Amino acid sequence: MLKGKSVLLGISGGIAAYKSAYLCSMLVKAGCDVQVIMTENATNFVGPATFEALTGHRTLTDTFDRNHEFSTEHVSVADKTDLVIIAPATANVLAKFAHGIADDMLTTTVLACDCLKIAAPAMNTRMYENPVTSDNLKTLKAYGWDILEPASGRLACGDVGKGRMPEPDVLFDAVVQAVSSPKDMTGLNVLVSAGPTREALDPVRFITNHSSGKMGYAIAGAAATRGAHVTLVSGPVAITPPADADIVSVESAQEMYNAVTDRAGKNDIIIMAAAVADYTPLHYSDQKIKKSDSDYSLELARTKDILKALGEIKEKNQTLCGFAMETENVLENARKKLISKKADIIAANTANGENTGFKTDTNILTLITKDNETTLPLMTKEECAHRLLDAILELRR
Ligand code: CTP
């Protein structure tokens, strides 16, 4: 995947700079042509010669170095670069990248690069959590940068917290991921719903279903990786949300209805992967319902069908995707949902397969549109997510 790619490895002044030598070596071994540019501060932590030995290229540090091959070296390096990774990225260089400040070889060259860019922030926790840094990271994301989440642990300053640069193999995987997934959703707003809902009977009990949220979270993660701005409306689940998505946590079907319909107008693509309860207790008891010796029956009221409501108010150029979770007559039932809910695409799956449905890491999806029906082979939910997004983008063409 990386063979023949020109990678610009930018190193700024942090103690994690020593780890970048491993990353550099991994990239070279994978067949990349790696050009290293260091800030002056970075050279206090690790020597340019280390990277020269690994890459076979002169490590660039000084914009006005008279030994440069070209007179406008920053532009010529930028021209040939397929991917930029800044590791470690200090608060200082992130601020410069976010605001177009170009005052050394690294910042000038990166400003001239119009390719994929990844930054691995590494700094003290309070510097990382400072709103100024958070704003700069948001700005960079809006400009299409991939920002890797720092790890937590003991920092060089002795503090314990978030701010460690991820290990070289994590950075390497991020490079592979960035090269393999196209940024074909940049500029799109995507709303994904995921997980189950909980319908409360009393303060201690609720009705729910087996949804794990894995499929919806995989879709949210895949869309964010492809450059979309993602809002994830999630019922209660036990999995970590993608770092780049805006998370809206809800419990009941009514809360999910409110959260999704409030935001629907701002989104180009809405994917309802949540397993929304169809019924909710008609009466909620403020106090715990006490048992008696006789049987107990529960009266249930219908919840609102969110997807159907979205279908009614669907805007031009908006793409609506629903799921169909079935145990029998899968395709027939799914096609009915496509029509009755005015969706553009339905991803049908079965609840009772061995490797499919709610709790598994894999799934078999059949993608149903007005004109097409495609059954995908068994694959991971992440792969399913990408194939579903491919199909949605195809519909929008
Ligand atoms: N859905 C919804 N609101 C509901 C119920 C379902 O938005 N109250 C959405 C789901 O998120 C999914 C699609 O509708 O995208 C189909 O859900 P599914 O549970 O398969 O079917 P239902 O519409 O609930 O119909 P049935 O239970 O009869 O199969």
XYZ file of C-alpha atoms and ligand atoms in Angstrom:
426
model
C 0.000 0.000 0.000
C 2.771 2.457 0.913
C 5.295 1.345 -1.703
C 6.545 4.302 -3.734
C 4.722 6.930 -1.657
C 6.600 10.114 -0.809
C 6.119 10.811 2.869
C 7.130 14.005 4.596
C 7.888 13.231 8.241
C 7.836 16.479 10.205
C 9.418 16.431 13.644
C 8.915 19.223 16.134
C 10.568 19.761 19.500
C 9.264 17.232 21.990
C 10.813 14.361 23.901
C 8.711 11.908 21.839
C 10.929 12.814 18.842
C 13.090 9.756 19.557
C 10.087 7.501 18.754
C 9.914 9.071 15.301
C 13.117 7.282 14.342
C 11.209 3.965 14.647
C 8.337 5.361 12.617
C 10.794 6.597 9.998
C 12.401 3.165 9.802
C 8.997 1.447 9.458
C 7.995 3.780 6.630
C 11.269 3.230 4.781
C 10.926 -0.557 5.184
C 7.389 -0.337 3.764
C 8.847 1.174 0.581
C 8.202 4.874 1.205
C 10.528 7.614 0.103
C 10.762 9.538 3.380
C 11.890 13.139 3.626
C 12.415 14.330 7.189
C 12.101 17.977 8.159
C 12.905 18.964 11.733
C 12.247 22.192 13.554
C 15.306 23.702 15.176
C 13.938 22.743 18.605
C 13.541 19.117 17.505
C 17.284 18.883 16.837
C 17.839 19.316 20.590
C 16.074 16.000 21.201
C 17.382 13.810 18.372
C 20.040 14.390 15.744
C 19.324 14.961 12.030
C 22.029 12.372 11.217
C 19.840 9.587 12.662
C 17.171 10.295 10.069
C 19.726 10.785 7.277
C 21.015 7.281 7.948
C 17.489 5.880 7.868
C 16.138 7.739 4.818
C 19.221 8.250 2.677
C 18.187 11.917 2.317
C 19.566 15.032 3.889
C 17.371 15.994 6.855
C 16.083 19.511 6.273
C 16.016 22.018 9.118
C 16.994 25.427 7.831
C 15.084 27.276 5.112
C 18.177 29.249 4.172
C 20.651 26.369 4.144
C 22.874 27.072 1.089
C 23.381 23.352 0.507
C 19.811 22.857 -0.629
C 19.388 21.112 -3.927
C 16.834 23.662 -5.156
C 16.475 27.340 -4.446
C 12.860 26.905 -3.352
C 13.296 23.594 -1.563
C 10.073 23.929 0.478
C 7.989 24.069 -2.710
C 9.810 21.259 -4.478
C 9.503 18.978 -1.437
C 5.806 19.885 -1.137
C 5.217 19.114 -4.824
C 6.349 15.530 -4.598
C 4.835 14.735 -1.167
C 1.884 12.290 -1.070
C 1.379 12.409 2.686
C 2.561 14.540 5.593
C 2.856 13.185 9.121
C 3.922 15.467 11.943
C 5.129 13.365 14.873
C 5.502 14.666 17.461
C 3.397 17.755 16.876
C 3.932 20.337 19.618
C 1.293 22.887 20.641
C 3.472 25.478 18.948
C 3.620 23.893 15.462
C -0.076 22.960 15.638
C -0.890 26.620 16.322
C 1.272 27.658 13.364
C -0.307 25.101 10.988
C -3.807 26.147 12.118
C -3.109 29.801 11.348
C -0.904 29.572 8.282
C 2.225 30.820 10.027
C 5.210 29.764 7.970
C 8.438 30.819 9.643
C 10.746 27.841 9.243
C 11.438 24.979 6.838
C 8.765 22.669 8.317
C 5.890 25.149 8.526
C 6.690 26.664 5.110
C 6.821 23.290 3.404
C 3.643 21.980 5.053
C 1.766 25.152 4.070
C 2.749 24.403 0.470
C 1.497 20.776 0.694
C -2.005 20.019 -0.610
C -1.956 16.301 0.240
C -3.192 14.212 3.185
C -1.901 15.533 6.501
C -1.727 13.752 9.846
C -0.614 15.211 13.178
C 0.265 13.316 16.329
C 0.030 15.886 19.134
C 2.353 15.278 22.093
C 2.563 17.645 25.022
C 1.716 18.171 28.684
C -1.936 17.375 29.521
C -2.802 20.945 30.492
C -1.292 22.260 27.260
C -3.295 19.657 25.312
C -6.523 20.441 27.142
C -6.059 24.200 26.951
C -8.992 25.581 24.908
C -6.494 27.356 22.646
C -4.978 24.010 21.630
C -8.436 22.389 21.324
C -9.534 25.222 19.028
C -6.393 24.867 16.908
C -7.026 21.109 16.575
C -10.645 21.764 15.559
C -9.443 24.265 12.969
C -6.961 21.771 11.568
C -9.663 19.062 11.384
C -11.890 21.491 9.515
C -9.019 21.977 7.050
C -8.978 18.196 6.531
C -6.128 17.183 8.838
C -6.273 13.814 10.622
C -5.496 14.429 14.283
C -4.398 11.338 16.189
C -5.602 11.083 19.744
C -2.646 11.231 22.187
C -2.345 8.341 24.615
C -2.619 8.689 28.380
C 0.166 7.800 30.774
C 3.201 9.197 32.527
C 4.504 12.261 30.706
C 8.103 13.458 30.551
C 7.249 16.334 32.927
C 6.221 13.785 35.593
C 2.471 14.475 35.241
C 0.146 11.601 34.490
C -2.526 12.271 31.879
C -3.305 12.604 28.206
C -0.563 13.886 25.944
C 1.782 11.010 25.098
C 2.530 10.476 21.445
C 1.079 7.109 20.327
C 3.635 4.346 19.729
C 5.282 4.148 16.275
C 3.179 1.138 15.186
C -0.006 3.120 15.898
C 1.345 6.031 13.843
C 2.329 3.651 11.059
C -1.201 2.149 11.020
C -2.631 5.668 10.807
C -0.492 6.312 7.722
C -1.658 3.045 6.116
C -5.262 3.900 6.985
C -4.984 7.418 5.571
C -3.472 6.180 2.322
C -6.029 3.371 1.932
C -9.182 5.340 2.674
C -9.989 8.174 0.340
C -11.056 11.559 1.760
C -14.124 11.415 -0.439
C -16.562 12.663 2.224
C -14.822 15.937 3.012
C -17.387 18.734 3.326
C -20.295 16.358 3.980
C -22.290 16.430 7.218
C -23.300 12.937 8.274
C -25.645 12.012 11.100
C -25.521 8.421 12.345
C -27.780 6.912 14.988
C -26.554 3.837 16.835
C -27.239 1.458 19.673
C -30.415 0.479 21.471
C -32.929 2.702 23.237
C -34.190 2.181 26.767
C -37.853 2.636 27.630
C -38.283 3.135 31.358
C -41.126 1.502 33.319
C -40.141 2.878 36.680
C -36.928 4.243 38.252
C -35.267 0.807 38.229
C -36.516 -0.996 35.090
C -36.523 -0.504 31.354
C -37.278 -2.323 28.096
C -34.426 -2.550 25.623
C -32.909 -4.828 22.946
C -29.599 -6.546 22.221
C -28.079 -3.859 19.978
C -24.371 -3.333 20.789
C -24.017 -0.191 18.661
C -21.045 -1.727 16.815
C -22.471 -1.261 13.300
C -23.452 2.396 13.846
C -20.140 3.214 15.521
C -18.249 1.571 12.641
C -20.193 3.729 10.165
C -19.524 6.898 12.178
C -15.805 6.040 12.371
C -15.563 5.224 8.660
C -17.327 8.444 7.623
C -15.052 10.513 9.899
C -11.960 8.788 8.463
C -13.193 9.702 4.994
C -13.354 13.361 5.959
C -17.038 13.827 6.856
C -18.211 15.892 9.795
C -20.003 13.240 11.849
C -22.697 13.561 14.497
C -23.304 10.310 16.319
C -26.613 10.074 18.194
C -26.113 7.100 20.438
C -28.232 5.042 22.765
C -26.494 3.472 25.782
C -23.593 1.269 24.606
C -20.312 0.024 26.036
C -17.966 0.925 23.184
C -15.625 3.857 22.613
C -16.906 6.451 20.149
C -14.738 7.588 17.259
C -12.546 10.480 18.425
C -13.599 12.737 15.573
C -17.392 12.530 15.919
C -19.706 14.860 17.852
C -21.490 12.576 20.297
C -25.084 13.102 21.421
C -26.056 10.578 24.114
C -29.718 9.627 24.430
C -31.724 6.945 26.233
C -35.311 6.662 25.042
C -36.826 6.490 21.554
C -38.405 9.913 22.157
C -35.005 11.409 23.089
C -33.487 9.877 19.971
C -36.356 11.257 17.900
C -35.739 14.753 19.313
C -31.950 14.578 18.884
C -32.138 13.292 15.304
C -34.986 15.467 13.993
C -33.494 18.632 15.580
C -30.276 18.055 13.637
C -31.647 16.473 10.458
C -31.807 19.697 8.419
C -28.068 20.315 8.790
C -27.051 16.926 7.448
C -26.410 15.717 3.910
C -26.568 12.053 4.858
C -28.552 10.439 7.685
C -27.962 6.808 8.565
C -30.372 5.262 11.070
C -28.431 2.275 12.389
C -30.033 2.457 15.845
C -32.347 -0.282 17.061
C -35.124 2.047 18.169
C -37.839 0.615 20.436
C -41.191 0.433 18.655
C -43.105 0.482 21.938
C -42.718 2.251 25.246
C -44.636 1.739 28.524
C -47.873 3.719 28.335
C -47.503 4.809 31.948
C -44.290 5.529 33.788
C -44.390 4.873 37.516
C -42.456 7.419 39.595
C -42.015 4.804 42.294
C -40.699 1.257 41.899
C -43.553 -1.033 40.812
C -44.090 -3.511 43.636
C -44.830 -7.135 42.874
C -48.096 -8.801 43.830
C -49.092 -12.469 43.759
C -51.018 -12.121 40.488
C -49.684 -11.763 36.944
C -48.869 -8.315 35.679
C -49.554 -6.918 32.248
C -47.875 -3.941 30.785
C -49.640 -1.548 28.440
C -47.384 -0.276 25.695
C -47.724 2.758 23.463
C -46.200 3.116 19.984
C -43.060 5.256 19.730
C -42.493 7.597 16.811
C -40.850 6.062 13.757
C -37.834 8.340 13.351
C -36.798 7.132 9.897
C -40.338 7.504 8.607
C -40.529 11.037 10.019
C -37.209 11.870 8.310
C -38.569 10.460 5.043
C -41.521 12.884 5.272
C -39.296 15.960 5.743
C -36.411 14.820 3.557
C -34.656 17.701 1.863
C -33.465 17.781 -1.716
C -29.899 16.412 -1.946
C -30.303 14.662 1.400
C -29.659 10.916 1.432
C -31.551 8.781 3.893
C -30.325 5.331 4.857
C -32.159 2.908 7.114
C -31.388 -0.555 8.397
C -33.727 -3.508 8.432
C -33.154 -6.076 11.137
C -35.155 -9.169 10.250
C -35.512 -12.782 11.305
C -37.524 -13.926 8.241
C -38.390 -12.733 4.709
C -35.400 -10.411 5.005
C -35.331 -8.866 1.545
C -39.075 -8.604 1.127
C -39.487 -6.860 4.494
C -36.503 -4.604 3.862
C -37.875 -3.510 0.485
C -41.200 -2.644 2.154
C -39.291 -0.444 4.628
C -37.474 1.310 1.759
C -40.830 2.340 0.311
C -42.893 2.973 3.451
C -40.161 5.084 5.099
C -39.180 6.912 1.849
C -35.531 5.963 2.393
C -32.966 6.037 -0.428
C -31.210 2.905 0.734
C -31.855 0.147 3.248
C -29.126 -2.082 4.644
C -30.811 -5.369 5.454
C -29.364 -7.867 7.913
C -30.552 -10.813 9.922
C -30.732 -11.041 13.692
C -30.443 -14.815 13.803
C -27.281 -15.559 11.757
C -24.155 -16.938 13.417
C -21.860 -14.092 12.316
C -24.409 -11.384 11.713
C -26.667 -9.056 13.641
C -26.410 -7.224 16.919
C -23.458 -8.403 18.961
C -21.000 -9.774 16.425
C -17.991 -7.978 14.921
C -19.009 -9.145 11.444
C -22.129 -8.792 9.344
C -23.712 -9.705 6.028
C -25.519 -6.721 4.521
C -27.823 -6.567 1.550
C -27.941 -3.020 0.207
C -31.336 -2.266 -1.309
C -32.137 0.813 -3.370
C -35.019 1.590 -5.735
C -33.105 0.012 -8.651
C -30.544 -2.301 -7.085
C -30.041 -5.092 -4.626
C -26.493 -6.128 -3.668
C -25.648 -8.763 -1.093
C -22.154 -8.261 0.315
C -20.090 -11.188 1.557
C -19.428 -11.723 5.277
C -17.044 -8.992 6.412
C -16.128 -6.961 9.485
C -18.530 -4.220 10.491
C -15.802 -1.666 9.588
C -15.635 -3.075 6.044
C -19.447 -3.174 5.871
C -19.457 0.485 6.907
C -17.114 1.474 4.077
C -19.106 -0.511 1.490
C -22.334 1.103 2.679
C -20.745 4.571 2.435
C -19.472 3.718 -1.078
C -23.054 2.839 -2.069
C -24.445 6.045 -0.536
C -21.863 8.181 -2.357
C -22.687 6.339 -5.601
C -26.377 7.256 -5.120
C -25.447 10.919 -4.640
C -23.430 11.101 -7.873
N -36.551 2.985 13.112
C -36.817 4.272 13.509
N -37.730 4.512 14.496
C -38.392 3.504 15.080
C -38.146 2.170 14.669
C -37.202 1.940 13.681
O -36.219 5.201 12.977
N -39.265 3.766 16.044
C -35.581 2.788 12.031
C -34.390 1.937 12.426
O -33.344 2.740 12.918
C -34.009 1.295 11.092
C -35.347 1.153 10.381
O -36.230 2.077 11.008
O -33.203 2.130 10.319
C -35.951 -0.223 10.446
O -35.965 -0.693 11.780
P -36.427 -2.167 12.131
O -36.332 -2.340 13.605
O -35.754 -3.158 11.232
O -37.945 -2.152 11.669
P -39.228 -1.425 12.164
O -39.457 -0.224 11.332
O -39.151 -1.193 13.645
O -40.357 -2.484 11.797
P -40.534 -3.983 12.361
O -40.143 -3.931 13.837
O -41.969 -4.263 12.148
O -39.640 -4.875 11.557
